[in-house]
Short mmCIF file of C-alpha atoms in Angstrom, two decimals:
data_model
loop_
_atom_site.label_atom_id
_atom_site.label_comp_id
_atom_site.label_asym_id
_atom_site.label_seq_id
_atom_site.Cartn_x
_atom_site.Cartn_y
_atom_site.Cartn_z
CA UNK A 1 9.24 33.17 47.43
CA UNK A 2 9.61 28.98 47.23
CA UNK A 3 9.77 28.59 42.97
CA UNK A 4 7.82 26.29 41.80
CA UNK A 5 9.51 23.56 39.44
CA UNK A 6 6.50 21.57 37.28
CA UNK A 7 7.17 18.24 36.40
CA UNK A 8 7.77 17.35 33.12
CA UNK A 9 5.38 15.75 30.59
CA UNK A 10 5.05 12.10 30.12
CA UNK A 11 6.02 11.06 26.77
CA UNK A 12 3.88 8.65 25.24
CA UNK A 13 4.27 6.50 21.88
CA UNK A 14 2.91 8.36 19.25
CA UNK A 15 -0.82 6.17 17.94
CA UNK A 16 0.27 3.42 15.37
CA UNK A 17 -1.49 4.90 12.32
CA UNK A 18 -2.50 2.19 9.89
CA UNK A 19 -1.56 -0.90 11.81
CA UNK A 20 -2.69 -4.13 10.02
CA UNK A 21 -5.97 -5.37 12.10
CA UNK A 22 -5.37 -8.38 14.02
CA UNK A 23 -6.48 -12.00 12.93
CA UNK A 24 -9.66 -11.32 15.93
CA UNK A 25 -10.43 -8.14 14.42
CA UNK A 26 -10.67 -9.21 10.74
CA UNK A 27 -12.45 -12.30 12.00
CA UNK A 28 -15.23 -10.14 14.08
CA UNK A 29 -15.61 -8.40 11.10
CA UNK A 30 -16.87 -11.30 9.16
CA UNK A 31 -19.05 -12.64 11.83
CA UNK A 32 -20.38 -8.83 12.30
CA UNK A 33 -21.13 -9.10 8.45
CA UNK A 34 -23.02 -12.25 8.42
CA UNK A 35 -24.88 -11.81 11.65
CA UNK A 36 -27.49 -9.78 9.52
CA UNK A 37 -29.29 -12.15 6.71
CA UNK A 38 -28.96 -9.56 4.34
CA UNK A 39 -25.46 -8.82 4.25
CA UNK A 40 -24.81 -12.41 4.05
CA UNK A 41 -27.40 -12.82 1.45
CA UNK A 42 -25.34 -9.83 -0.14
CA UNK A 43 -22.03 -12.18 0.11
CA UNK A 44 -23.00 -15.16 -1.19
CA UNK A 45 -24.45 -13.20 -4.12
CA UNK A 46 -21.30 -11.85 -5.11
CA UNK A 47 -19.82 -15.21 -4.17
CA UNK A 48 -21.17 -15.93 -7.38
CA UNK A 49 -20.47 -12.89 -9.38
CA UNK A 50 -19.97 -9.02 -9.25
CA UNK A 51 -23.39 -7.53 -9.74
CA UNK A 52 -25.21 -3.88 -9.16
CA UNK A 53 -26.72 -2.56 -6.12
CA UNK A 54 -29.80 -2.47 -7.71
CA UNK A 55 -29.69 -6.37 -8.50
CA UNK A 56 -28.77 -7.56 -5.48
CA UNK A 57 -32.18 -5.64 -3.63
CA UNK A 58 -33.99 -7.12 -6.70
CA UNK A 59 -32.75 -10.65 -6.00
CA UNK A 60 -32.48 -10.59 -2.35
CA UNK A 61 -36.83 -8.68 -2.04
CA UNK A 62 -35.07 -5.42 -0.03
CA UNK A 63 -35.23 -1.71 -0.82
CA UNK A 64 -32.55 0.45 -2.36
CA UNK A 65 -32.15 2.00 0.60
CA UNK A 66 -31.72 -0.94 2.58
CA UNK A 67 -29.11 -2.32 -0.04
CA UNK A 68 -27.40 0.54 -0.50
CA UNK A 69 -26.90 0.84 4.20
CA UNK A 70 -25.82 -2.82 3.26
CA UNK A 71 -23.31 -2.33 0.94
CA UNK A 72 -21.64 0.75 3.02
CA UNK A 73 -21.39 -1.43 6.11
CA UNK A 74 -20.07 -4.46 3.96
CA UNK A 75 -17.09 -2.12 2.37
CA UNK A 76 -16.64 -0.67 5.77
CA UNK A 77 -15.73 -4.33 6.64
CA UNK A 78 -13.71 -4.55 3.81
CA UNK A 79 -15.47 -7.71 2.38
CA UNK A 80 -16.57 -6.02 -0.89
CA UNK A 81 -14.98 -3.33 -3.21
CA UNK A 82 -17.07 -0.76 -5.40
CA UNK A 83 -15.95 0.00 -9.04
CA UNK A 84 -17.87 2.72 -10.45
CA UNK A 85 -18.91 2.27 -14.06
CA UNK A 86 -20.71 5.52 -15.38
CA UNK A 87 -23.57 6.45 -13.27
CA UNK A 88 -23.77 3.06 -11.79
CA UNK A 89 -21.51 1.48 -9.29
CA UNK A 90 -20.42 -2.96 -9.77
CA UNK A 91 -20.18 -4.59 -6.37
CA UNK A 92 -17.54 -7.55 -6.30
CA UNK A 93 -15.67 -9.54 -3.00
CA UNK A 94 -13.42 -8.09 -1.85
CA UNK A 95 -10.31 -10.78 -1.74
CA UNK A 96 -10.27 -13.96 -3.87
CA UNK A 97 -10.33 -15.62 -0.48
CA UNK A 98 -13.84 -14.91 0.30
CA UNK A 99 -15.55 -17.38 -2.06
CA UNK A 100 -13.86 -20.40 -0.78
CA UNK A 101 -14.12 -19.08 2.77
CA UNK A 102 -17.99 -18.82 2.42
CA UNK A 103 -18.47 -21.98 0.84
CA UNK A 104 -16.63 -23.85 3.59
CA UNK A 105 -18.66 -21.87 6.13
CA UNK A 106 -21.64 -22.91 3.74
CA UNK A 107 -20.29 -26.75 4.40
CA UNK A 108 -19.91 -26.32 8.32
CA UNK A 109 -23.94 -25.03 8.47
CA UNK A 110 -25.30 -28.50 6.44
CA UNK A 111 -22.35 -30.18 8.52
CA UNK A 112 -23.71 -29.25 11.66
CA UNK A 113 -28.02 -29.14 10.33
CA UNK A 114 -28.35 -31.74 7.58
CA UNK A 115 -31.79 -30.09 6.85
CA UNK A 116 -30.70 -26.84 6.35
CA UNK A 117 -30.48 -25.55 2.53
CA UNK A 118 -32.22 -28.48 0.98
CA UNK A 119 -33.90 -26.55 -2.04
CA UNK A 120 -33.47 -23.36 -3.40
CA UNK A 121 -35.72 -21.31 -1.70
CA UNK A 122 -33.83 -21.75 1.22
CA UNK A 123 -34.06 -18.91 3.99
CA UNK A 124 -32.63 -20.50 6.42
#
């Protein structure tokens, strides 16, 4: 009886477990954040200051609910941190990068539409 000899297993790398995300990746994050006019109503709030879920859906005319989905994507991104104070929870940027970041992006928009965010009610 012929016996039967198995090849062995390939060996592969063992998965790279908390690799730093590449420059792309962190970059499609923030475009995947500001592609929805909340969230980037959401960042240019905190831009400003750290504030509470519930007055950012106050200032920006959206639910709870929809603030709250908001929020989870946005730390999911990594663009804002959570601090919980009592039964409340304050919202802040992330990284002190951010606030610069957005205002330059802020400049490239009336850079490349002069009308764009001419008075404060600005939706644009």
């Amino acid at each position: 009886m012929p016996s039967s000899t198995a090849a062995p297993p390939i060996r592969t790398a063992p998965p790279v477990r908390n690799a730093p995300p590449s420059r792309a990746a962190v970059l499609s994050r923030l475009g995947y954040a500001l592609s929805d006019p909340t969230r980037a109503g959401v960042l240019l709030a905190l831009r400003e200051a750290p504030a509470y879920p519930s007055d950012l859906a106050a200032a920006l005319d959206v639910s709870r609910q929809v603030m709250s989905n908001q929020l989870t994507c946005l730390r999911g991104c990594g663009l804002v941190e959570a601090t919980p104070e009592g039964r409340r929870t304050l919202y802040r940027l992330a990284d002190g990068h951010l606030a610069p970041a957005l205002e330059q992006l802020m400049s490239v928009v009336v850079a490349a539409d002069p009308d764009c965010c001419q008075d404060e009610g600005c939706t644009c």
